[in-house]
mmCIF file of C-alpha atoms in Angstrom:
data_model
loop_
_atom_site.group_PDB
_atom_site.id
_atom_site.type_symbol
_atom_site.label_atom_id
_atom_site.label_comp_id
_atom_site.label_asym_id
_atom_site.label_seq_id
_atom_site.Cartn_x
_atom_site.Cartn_y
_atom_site.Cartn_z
ATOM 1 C CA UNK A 13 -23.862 16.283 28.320
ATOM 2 C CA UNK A 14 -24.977 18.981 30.696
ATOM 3 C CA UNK A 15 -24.714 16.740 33.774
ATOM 4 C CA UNK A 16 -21.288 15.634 33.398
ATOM 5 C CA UNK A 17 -19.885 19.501 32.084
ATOM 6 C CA UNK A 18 -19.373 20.583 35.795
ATOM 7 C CA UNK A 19 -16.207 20.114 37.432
ATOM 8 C CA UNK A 20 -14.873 19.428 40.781
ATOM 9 C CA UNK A 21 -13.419 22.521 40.419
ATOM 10 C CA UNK A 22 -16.305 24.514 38.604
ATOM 11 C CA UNK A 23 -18.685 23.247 41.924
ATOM 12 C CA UNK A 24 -15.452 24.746 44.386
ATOM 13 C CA UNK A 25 -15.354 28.118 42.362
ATOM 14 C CA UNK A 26 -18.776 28.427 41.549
ATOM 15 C CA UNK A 27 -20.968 27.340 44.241
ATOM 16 C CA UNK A 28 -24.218 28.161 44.893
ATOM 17 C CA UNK A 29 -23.768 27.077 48.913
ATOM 18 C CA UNK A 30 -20.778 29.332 49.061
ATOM 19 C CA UNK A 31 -22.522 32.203 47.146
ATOM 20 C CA UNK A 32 -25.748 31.692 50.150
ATOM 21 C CA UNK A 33 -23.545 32.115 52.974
ATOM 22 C CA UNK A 34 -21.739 35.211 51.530
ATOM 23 C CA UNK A 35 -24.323 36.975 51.692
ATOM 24 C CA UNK A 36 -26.258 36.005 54.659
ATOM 25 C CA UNK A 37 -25.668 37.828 57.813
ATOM 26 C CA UNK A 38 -22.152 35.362 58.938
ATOM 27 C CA UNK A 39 -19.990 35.790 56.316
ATOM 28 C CA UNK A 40 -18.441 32.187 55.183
ATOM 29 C CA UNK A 41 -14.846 32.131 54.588
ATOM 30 C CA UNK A 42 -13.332 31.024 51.159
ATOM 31 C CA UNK A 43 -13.956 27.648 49.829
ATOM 32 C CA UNK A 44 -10.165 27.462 48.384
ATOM 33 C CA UNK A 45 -7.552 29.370 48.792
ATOM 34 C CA UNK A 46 -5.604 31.228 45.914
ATOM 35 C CA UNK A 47 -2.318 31.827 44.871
ATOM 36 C CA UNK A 48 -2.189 35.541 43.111
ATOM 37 C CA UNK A 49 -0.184 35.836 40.101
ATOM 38 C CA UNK A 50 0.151 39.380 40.710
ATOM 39 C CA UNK A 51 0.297 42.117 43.231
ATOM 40 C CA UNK A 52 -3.093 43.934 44.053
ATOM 41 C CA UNK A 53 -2.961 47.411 43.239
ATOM 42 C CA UNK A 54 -3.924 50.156 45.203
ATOM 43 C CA UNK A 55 -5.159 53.507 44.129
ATOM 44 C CA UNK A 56 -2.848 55.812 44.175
ATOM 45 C CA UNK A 57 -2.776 59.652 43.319
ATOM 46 C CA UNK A 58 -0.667 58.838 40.044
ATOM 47 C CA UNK A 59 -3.174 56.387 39.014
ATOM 48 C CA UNK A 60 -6.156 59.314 39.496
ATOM 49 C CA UNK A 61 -3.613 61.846 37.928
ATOM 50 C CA UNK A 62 -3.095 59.634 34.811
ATOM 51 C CA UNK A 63 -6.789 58.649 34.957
ATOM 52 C CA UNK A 64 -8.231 62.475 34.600
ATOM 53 C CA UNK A 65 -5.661 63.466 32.127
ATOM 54 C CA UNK A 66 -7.130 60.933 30.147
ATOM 55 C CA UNK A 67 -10.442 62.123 31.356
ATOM 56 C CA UNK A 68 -12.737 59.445 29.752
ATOM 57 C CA UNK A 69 -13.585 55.804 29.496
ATOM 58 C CA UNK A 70 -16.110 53.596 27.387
ATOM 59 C CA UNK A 71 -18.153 51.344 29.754
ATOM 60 C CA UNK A 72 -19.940 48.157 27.803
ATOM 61 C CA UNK A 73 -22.356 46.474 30.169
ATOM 62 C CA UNK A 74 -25.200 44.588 30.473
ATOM 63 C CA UNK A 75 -26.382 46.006 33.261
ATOM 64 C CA UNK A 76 -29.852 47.757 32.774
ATOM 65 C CA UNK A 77 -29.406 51.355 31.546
ATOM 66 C CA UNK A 78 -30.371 52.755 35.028
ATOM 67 C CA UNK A 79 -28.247 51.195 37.103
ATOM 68 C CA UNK A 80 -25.100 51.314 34.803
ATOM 69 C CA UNK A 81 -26.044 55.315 34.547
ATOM 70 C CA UNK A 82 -26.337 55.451 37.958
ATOM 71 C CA UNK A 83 -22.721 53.855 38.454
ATOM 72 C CA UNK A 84 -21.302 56.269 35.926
ATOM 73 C CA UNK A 85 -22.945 59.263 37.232
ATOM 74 C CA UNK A 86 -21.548 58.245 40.908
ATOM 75 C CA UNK A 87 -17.938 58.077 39.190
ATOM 76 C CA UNK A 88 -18.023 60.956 37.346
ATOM 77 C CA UNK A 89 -19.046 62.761 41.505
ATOM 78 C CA UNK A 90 -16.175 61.030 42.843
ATOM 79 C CA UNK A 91 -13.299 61.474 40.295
ATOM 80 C CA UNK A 92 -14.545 65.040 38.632
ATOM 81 C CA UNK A 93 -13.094 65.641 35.326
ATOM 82 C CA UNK A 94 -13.681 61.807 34.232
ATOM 83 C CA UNK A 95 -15.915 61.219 31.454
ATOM 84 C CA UNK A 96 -18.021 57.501 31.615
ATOM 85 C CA UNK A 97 -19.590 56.758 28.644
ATOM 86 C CA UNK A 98 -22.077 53.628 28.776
ATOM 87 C CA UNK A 99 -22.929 51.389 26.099
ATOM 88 C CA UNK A 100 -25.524 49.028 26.965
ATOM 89 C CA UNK A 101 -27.513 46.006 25.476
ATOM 90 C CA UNK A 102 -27.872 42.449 25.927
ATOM 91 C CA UNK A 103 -24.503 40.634 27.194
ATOM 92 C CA UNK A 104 -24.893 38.234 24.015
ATOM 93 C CA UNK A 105 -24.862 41.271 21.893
ATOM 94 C CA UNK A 106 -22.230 42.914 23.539
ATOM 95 C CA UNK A 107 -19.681 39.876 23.575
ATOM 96 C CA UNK A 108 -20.266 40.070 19.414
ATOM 97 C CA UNK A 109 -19.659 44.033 19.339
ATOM 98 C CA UNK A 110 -16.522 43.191 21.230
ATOM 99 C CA UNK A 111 -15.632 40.210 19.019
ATOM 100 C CA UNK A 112 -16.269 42.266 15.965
ATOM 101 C CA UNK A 113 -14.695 45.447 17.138
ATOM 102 C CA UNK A 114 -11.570 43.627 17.783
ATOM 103 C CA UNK A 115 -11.260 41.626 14.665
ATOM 104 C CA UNK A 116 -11.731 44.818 12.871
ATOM 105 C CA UNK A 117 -8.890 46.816 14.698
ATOM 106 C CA UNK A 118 -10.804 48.644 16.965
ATOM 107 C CA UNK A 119 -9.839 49.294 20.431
ATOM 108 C CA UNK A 120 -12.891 51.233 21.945
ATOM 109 C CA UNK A 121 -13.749 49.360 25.360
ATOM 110 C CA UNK A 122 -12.289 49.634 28.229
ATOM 111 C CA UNK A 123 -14.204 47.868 30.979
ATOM 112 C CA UNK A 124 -16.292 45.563 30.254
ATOM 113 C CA UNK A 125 -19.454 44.273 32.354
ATOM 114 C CA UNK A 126 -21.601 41.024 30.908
ATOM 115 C CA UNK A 127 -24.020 38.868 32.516
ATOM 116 C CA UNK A 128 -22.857 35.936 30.798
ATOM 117 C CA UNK A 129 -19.415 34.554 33.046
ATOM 118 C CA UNK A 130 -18.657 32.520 29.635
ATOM 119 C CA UNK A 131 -17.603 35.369 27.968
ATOM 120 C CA UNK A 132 -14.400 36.074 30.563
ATOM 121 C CA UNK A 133 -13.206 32.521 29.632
ATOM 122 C CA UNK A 134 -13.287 33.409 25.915
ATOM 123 C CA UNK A 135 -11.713 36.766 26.304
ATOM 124 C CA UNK A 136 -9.206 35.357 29.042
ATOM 125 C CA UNK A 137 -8.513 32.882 26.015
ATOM 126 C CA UNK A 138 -8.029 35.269 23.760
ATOM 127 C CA UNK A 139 -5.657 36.968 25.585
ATOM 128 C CA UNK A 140 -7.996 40.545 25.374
ATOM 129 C CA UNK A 141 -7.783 41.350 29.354
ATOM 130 C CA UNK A 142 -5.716 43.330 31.104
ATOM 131 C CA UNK A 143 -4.283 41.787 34.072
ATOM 132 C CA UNK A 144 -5.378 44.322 36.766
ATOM 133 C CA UNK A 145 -6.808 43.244 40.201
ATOM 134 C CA UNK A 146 -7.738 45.879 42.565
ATOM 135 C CA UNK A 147 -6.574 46.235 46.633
ATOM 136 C CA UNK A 148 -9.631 46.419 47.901
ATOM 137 C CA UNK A 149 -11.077 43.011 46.181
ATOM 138 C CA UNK A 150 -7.558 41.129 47.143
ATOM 139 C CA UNK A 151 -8.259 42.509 50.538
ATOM 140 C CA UNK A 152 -11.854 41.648 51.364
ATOM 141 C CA UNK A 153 -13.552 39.337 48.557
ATOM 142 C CA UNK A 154 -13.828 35.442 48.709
ATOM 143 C CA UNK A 155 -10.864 33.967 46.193
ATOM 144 C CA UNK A 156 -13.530 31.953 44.064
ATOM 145 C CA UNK A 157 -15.373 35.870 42.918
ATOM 146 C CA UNK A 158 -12.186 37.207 41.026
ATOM 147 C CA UNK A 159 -9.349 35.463 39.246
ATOM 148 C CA UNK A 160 -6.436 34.870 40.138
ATOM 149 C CA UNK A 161 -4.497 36.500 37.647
ATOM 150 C CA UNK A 162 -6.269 39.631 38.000
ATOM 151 C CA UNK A 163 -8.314 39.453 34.938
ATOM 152 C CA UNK A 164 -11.788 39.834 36.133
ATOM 153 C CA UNK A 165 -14.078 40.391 38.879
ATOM 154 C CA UNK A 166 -17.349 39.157 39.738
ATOM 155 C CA UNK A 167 -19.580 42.773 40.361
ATOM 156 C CA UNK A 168 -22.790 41.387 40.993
ATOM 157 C CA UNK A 169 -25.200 38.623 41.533
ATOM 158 C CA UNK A 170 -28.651 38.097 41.282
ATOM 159 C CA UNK A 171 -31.244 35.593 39.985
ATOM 160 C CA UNK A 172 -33.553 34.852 37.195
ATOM 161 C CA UNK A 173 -37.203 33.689 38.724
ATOM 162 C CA UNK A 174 -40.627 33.932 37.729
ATOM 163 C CA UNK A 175 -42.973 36.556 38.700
ATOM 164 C CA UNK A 176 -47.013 37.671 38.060
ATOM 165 C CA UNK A 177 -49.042 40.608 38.399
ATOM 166 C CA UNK A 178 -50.827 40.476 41.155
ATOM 167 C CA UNK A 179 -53.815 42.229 39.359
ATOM 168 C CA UNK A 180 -54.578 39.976 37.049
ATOM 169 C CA UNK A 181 -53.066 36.310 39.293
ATOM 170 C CA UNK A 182 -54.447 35.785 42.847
ATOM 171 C CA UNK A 183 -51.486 34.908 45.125
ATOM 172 C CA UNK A 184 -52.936 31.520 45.793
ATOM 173 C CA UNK A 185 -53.354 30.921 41.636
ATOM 174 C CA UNK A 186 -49.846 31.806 41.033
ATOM 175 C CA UNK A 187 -47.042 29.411 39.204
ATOM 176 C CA UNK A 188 -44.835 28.215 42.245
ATOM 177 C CA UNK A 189 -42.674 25.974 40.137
ATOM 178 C CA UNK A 190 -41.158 25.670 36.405
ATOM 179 C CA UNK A 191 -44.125 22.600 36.530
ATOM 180 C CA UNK A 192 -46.843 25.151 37.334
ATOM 181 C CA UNK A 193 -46.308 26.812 33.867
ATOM 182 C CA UNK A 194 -46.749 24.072 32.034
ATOM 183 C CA UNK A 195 -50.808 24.018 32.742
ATOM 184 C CA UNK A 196 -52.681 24.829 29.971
ATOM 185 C CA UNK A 197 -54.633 27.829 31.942
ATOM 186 C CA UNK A 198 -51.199 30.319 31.436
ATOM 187 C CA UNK A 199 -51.262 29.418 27.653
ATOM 188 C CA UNK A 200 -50.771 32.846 26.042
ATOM 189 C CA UNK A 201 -50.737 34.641 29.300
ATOM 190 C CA UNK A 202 -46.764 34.163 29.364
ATOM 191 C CA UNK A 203 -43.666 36.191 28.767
ATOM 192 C CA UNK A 204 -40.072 35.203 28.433
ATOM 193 C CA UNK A 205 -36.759 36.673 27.454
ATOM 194 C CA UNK A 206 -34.271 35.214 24.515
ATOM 195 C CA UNK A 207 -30.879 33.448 25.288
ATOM 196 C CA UNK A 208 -29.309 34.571 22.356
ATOM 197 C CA UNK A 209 -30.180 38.268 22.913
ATOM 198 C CA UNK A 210 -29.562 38.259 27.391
ATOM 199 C CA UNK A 211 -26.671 36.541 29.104
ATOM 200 C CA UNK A 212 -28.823 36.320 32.090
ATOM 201 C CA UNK A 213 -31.109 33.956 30.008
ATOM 202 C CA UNK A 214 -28.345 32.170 28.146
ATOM 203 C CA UNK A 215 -27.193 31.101 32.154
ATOM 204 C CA UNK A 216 -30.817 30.533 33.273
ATOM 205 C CA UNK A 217 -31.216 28.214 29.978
ATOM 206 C CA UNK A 218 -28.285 25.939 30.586
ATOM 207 C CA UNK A 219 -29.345 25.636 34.060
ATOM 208 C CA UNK A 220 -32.880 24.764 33.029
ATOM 209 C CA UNK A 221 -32.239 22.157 30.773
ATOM 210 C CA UNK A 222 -28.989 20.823 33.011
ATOM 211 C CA UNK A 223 -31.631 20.204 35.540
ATOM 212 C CA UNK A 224 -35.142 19.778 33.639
ATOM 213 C CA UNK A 225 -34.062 18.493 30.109
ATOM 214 C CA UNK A 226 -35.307 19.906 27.182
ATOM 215 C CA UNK A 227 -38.530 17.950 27.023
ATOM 216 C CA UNK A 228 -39.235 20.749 29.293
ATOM 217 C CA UNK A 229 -38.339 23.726 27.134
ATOM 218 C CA UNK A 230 -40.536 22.154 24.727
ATOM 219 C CA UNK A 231 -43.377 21.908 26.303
ATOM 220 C CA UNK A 232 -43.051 25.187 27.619
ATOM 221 C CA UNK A 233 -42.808 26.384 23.647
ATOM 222 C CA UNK A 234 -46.247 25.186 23.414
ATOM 223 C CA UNK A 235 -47.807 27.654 25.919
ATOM 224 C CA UNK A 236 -47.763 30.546 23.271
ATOM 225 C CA UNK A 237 -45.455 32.699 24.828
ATOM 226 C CA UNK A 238 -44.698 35.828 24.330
ATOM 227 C CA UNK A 239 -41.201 36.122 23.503
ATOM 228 C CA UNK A 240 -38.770 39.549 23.984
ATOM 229 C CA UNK A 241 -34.861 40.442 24.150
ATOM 230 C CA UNK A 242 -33.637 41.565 27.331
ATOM 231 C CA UNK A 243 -34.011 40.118 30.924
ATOM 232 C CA UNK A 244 -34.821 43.116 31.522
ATOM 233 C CA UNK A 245 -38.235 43.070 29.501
ATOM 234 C CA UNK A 246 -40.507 40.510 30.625
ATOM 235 C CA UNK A 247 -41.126 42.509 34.424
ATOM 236 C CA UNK A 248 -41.607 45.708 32.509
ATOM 237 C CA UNK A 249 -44.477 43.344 30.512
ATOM 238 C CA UNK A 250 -46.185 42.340 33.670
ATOM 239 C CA UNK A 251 -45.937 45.588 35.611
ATOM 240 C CA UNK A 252 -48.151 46.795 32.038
ATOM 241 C CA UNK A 253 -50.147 44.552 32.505
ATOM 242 C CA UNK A 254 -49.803 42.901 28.804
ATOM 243 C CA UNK A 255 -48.588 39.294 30.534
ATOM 244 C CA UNK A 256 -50.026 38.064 33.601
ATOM 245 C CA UNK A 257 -46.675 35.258 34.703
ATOM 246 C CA UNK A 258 -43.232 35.709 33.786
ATOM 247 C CA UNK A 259 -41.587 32.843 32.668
ATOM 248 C CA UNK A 260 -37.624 33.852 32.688
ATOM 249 C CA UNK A 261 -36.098 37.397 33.505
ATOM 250 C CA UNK A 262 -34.630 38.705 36.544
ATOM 251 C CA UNK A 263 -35.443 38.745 40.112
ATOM 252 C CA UNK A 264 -34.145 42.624 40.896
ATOM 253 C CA UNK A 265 -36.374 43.978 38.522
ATOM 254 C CA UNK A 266 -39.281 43.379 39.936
ATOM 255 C CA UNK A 267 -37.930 44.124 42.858
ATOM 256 C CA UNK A 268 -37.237 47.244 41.879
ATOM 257 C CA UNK A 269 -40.739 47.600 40.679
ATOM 258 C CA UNK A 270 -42.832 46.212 43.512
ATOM 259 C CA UNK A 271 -41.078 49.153 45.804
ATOM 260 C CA UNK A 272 -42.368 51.872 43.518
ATOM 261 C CA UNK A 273 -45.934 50.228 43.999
ATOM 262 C CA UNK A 274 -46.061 48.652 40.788
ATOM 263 C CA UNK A 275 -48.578 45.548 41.061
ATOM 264 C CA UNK A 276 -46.168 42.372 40.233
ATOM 265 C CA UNK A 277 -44.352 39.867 42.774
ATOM 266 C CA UNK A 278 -41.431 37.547 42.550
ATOM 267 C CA UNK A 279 -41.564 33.822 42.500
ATOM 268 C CA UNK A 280 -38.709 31.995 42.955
ATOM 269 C CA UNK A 281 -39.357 28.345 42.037
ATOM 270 C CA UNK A 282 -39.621 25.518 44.007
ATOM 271 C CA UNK A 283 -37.546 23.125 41.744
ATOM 272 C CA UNK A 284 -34.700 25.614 42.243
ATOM 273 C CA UNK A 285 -34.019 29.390 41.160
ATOM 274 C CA UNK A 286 -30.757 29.745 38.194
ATOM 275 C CA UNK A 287 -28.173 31.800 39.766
ATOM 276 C CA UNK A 288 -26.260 34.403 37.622
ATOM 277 C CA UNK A 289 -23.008 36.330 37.844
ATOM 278 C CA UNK A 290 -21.971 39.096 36.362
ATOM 279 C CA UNK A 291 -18.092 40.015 36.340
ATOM 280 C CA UNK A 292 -16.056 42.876 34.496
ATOM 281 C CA UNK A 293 -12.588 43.279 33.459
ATOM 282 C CA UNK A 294 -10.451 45.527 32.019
ATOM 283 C CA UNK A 295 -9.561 45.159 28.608
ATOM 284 C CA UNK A 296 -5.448 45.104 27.527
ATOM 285 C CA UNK A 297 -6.463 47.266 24.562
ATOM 286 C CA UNK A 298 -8.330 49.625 26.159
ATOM 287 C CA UNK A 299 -7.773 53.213 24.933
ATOM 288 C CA UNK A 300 -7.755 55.204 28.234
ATOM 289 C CA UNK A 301 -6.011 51.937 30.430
ATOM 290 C CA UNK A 302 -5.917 53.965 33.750
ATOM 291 C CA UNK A 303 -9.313 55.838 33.892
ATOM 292 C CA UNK A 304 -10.001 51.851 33.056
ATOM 293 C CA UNK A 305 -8.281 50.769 36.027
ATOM 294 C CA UNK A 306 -9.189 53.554 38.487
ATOM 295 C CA UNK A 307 -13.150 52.752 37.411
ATOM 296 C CA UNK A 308 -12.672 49.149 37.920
ATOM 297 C CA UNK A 309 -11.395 50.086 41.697
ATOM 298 C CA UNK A 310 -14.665 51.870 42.630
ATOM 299 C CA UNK A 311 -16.777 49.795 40.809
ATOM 300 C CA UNK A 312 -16.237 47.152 43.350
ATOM 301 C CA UNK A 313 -14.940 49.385 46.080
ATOM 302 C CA UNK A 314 -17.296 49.118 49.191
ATOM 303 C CA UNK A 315 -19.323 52.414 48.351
ATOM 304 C CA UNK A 316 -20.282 51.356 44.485
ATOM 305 C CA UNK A 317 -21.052 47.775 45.922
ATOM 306 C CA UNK A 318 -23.450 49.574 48.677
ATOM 307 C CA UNK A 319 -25.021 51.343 45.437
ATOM 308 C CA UNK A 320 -25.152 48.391 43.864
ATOM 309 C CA UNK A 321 -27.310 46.160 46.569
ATOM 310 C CA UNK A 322 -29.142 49.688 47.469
ATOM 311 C CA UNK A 323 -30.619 50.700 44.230
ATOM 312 C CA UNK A 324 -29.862 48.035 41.818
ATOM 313 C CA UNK A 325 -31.130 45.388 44.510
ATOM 314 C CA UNK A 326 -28.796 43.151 43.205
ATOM 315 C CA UNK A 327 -26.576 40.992 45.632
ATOM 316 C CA UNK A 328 -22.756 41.853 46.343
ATOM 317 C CA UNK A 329 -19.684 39.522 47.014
ATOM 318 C CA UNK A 330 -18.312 41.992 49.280
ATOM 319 C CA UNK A 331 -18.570 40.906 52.729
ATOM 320 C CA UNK A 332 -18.932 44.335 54.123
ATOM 321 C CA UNK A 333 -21.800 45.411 52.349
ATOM 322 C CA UNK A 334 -24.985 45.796 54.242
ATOM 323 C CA UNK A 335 -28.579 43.747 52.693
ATOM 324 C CA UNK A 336 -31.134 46.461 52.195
ATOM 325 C CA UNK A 337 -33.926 45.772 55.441
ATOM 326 C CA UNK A 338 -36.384 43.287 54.352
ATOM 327 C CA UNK A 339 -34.580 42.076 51.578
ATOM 328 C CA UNK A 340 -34.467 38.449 51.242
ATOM 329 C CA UNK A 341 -31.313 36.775 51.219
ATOM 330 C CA UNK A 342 -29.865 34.298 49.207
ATOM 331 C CA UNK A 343 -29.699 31.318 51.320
ATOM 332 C CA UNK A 344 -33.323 32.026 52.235
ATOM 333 C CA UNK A 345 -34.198 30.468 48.849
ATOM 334 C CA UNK A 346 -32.996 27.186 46.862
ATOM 335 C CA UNK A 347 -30.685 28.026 44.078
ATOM 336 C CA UNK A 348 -29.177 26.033 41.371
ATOM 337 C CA UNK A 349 -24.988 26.426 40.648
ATOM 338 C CA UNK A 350 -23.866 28.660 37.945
ATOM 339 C CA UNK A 351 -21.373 27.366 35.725
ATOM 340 C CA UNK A 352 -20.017 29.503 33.304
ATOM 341 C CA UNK A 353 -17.502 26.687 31.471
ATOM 342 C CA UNK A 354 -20.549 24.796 30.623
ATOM 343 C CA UNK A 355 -22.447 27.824 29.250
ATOM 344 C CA UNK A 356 -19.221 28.664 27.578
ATOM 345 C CA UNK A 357 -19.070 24.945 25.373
ATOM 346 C CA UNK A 358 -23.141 24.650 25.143
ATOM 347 C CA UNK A 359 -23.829 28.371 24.267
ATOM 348 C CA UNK A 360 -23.863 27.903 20.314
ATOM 349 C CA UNK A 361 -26.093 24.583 20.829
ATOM 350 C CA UNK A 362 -28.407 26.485 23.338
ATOM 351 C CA UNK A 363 -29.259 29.056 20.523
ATOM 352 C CA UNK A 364 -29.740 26.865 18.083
ATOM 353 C CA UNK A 365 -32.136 24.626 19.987
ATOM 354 C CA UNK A 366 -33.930 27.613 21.368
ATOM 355 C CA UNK A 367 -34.110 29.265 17.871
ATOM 356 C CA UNK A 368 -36.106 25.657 16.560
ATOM 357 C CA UNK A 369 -38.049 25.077 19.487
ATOM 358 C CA UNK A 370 -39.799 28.665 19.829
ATOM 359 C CA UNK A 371 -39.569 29.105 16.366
ATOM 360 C CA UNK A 372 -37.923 32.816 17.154
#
């Protein structure tokens, strides 16, 4: 079923080749064009007016705490008198908060960041988003990383690999593939993140068993793996020390770590690395719509997206952002294709499997 769930136009709009040359150093063009169903809108001095009488907004994200601080303490600089509250956990948990919130009457977000592209096709569905497509995305962004009708925008990019810590692995001992963890010398020496808890997982996931079956995922269950929430978790685990490999999680991470002299390093697998998208959107029932709106301009504006790729060390679809030196970039390494549609009708399935198979 997973094979034959991505389109000829899910491969055009989500493509891993057009996603590589991005954000290498030549900047490709768009693979298709679009037709807007709506005017991009500039920021104006009304919209910051409106915005600060308001003078707050509820961010949900999935971003790690850090970085989404970060981005609302870099706001709150540029547009003084603008409140950002963050709420962040898992983008599985957050996508039920919203679902509940709204069934119960409560309008309390107003943008909304997940790491699981599924969720804009449900609220897009639903008819939750606010059609609201910023100038400076309209002017300089590839068509396939926002929608046409305004609804969303991809923010950032990044990957879920494998890592190790380098203490306790040698470099030429270290898993180089999804195969490599399979062997029965990592058994209990593993840690891995949950699909039903991360949206980065519940992406990685689909792409691992679109490409390596389930046989594999069951195999892998009988390495005795640790198993945590967030995508976030398992490079905190092997930066401890308390798990030598990492079996899921993110890429940026341990990144992030390795530069503050933390002992772990990134692997990104030879069979092919899962590639993972996070987009926001403003929601239609947002309770302070133009503090909303004015956020959702800066959060992809050039300067946040610089942020972003700087301290983050995530990856940006704005072509005018510059890779941090010695970074490696994306079509340095073999990815596989996102695809949020299939994530979006496999996602229940996926957590059920999971669930049985790790017995978790």
């Amino acid at each position: 079923m997973y094979k034959n769930s991505i389109s000829r136009r899910d491969v055009l709009r989500h493509s891993v080749t057009a996603v590589a040359g991005l954000l290498a150093a030549t900047h490709s063009p768009p693979l298709r064009a679009q037709t807007l169903t709506m005017a991009p809108a500039p920021v104006t001095p009304e919209l910051m007016q409106a915005a600060r009488k308001e003078g707050k907004l509820a961010f949900y994200t999935a971003m790690d705490l850090p970085v989404a601080e970060k981005f609302g303490k870099a706001f709150e600089a540029k547009f003084p008198g603008i409140n950002v509250r963050v709420e962040r956990s898992g983008a599985e948990r957050v996508f039920q908060r919203i679902g509940q919130e709204m069934e119960s009457g409560i309008h309390a977000v107003d943008v909304v960041n997940s790491a699981d592209g599924a969720h804009f096709i449900v609220w897009k569905r639903n008819g939750w988003l606010a059609p609201y497509l910023p100038e400076e995305v309209a002017r300089h962004y590839p068509a396939q990383y926002y929608d046409s009708d305004g609804l969303w925008v991809t923010t950032r990019v990044w990957l879920s690999s494998l890592g190790y810590n380098t203490n306790l692995v040698k470099p030429e001992e270290a898993p180089k593939s999804f195969a490599d963890l399979l062997d029965p010398k990592w058994m209990g020496r593993m840690v891995k993140a949950h699909p039903a808890y991360s949206g980065t997982i519940m992406t990685a996931t689909f792409q691992i068993v679109r490409e390596l079956g389930w046989s594999y995922l069951e195999k892998l269950a009988q390495q005795k793996i640790m198993q945590v929430q967030s995508s976030t978790d398992p490079p905190k685990k092997l930066a401890l020390g308390e798990r030598a490999v990492m079996a899921d999680g993110n890429d940026y991470n341990l990144i992030q770590l390795k530069e503050a002299g933390q002992p772990v390093e990134v692997v990104y697998p030879s069979e092919g690395t899962p590639l993972v998208a996070g987009p926001s959107a403003v929601f239609q029932s947002a309770p302070n719509p133009n503090a909303a709106r004015l956020f959702q301009s800066w959060l992809h504006s050039l300067e946040a997206q610089q942020l972003l790729v700087d301290f983050a060390r995530q990856h940006s679809a704005h072509p005018m952002v510059k890779e941090k030196s010695g970074a490696r970039s994306l079509n340095e390494i073999k990815l596989w294709k996102d695809d949020p549609a299939g994530v979006e009708k496999a996602s229940e399935e996926i957590k059920a499997r999971y669930a049985k198979i790790f017995r978790v």
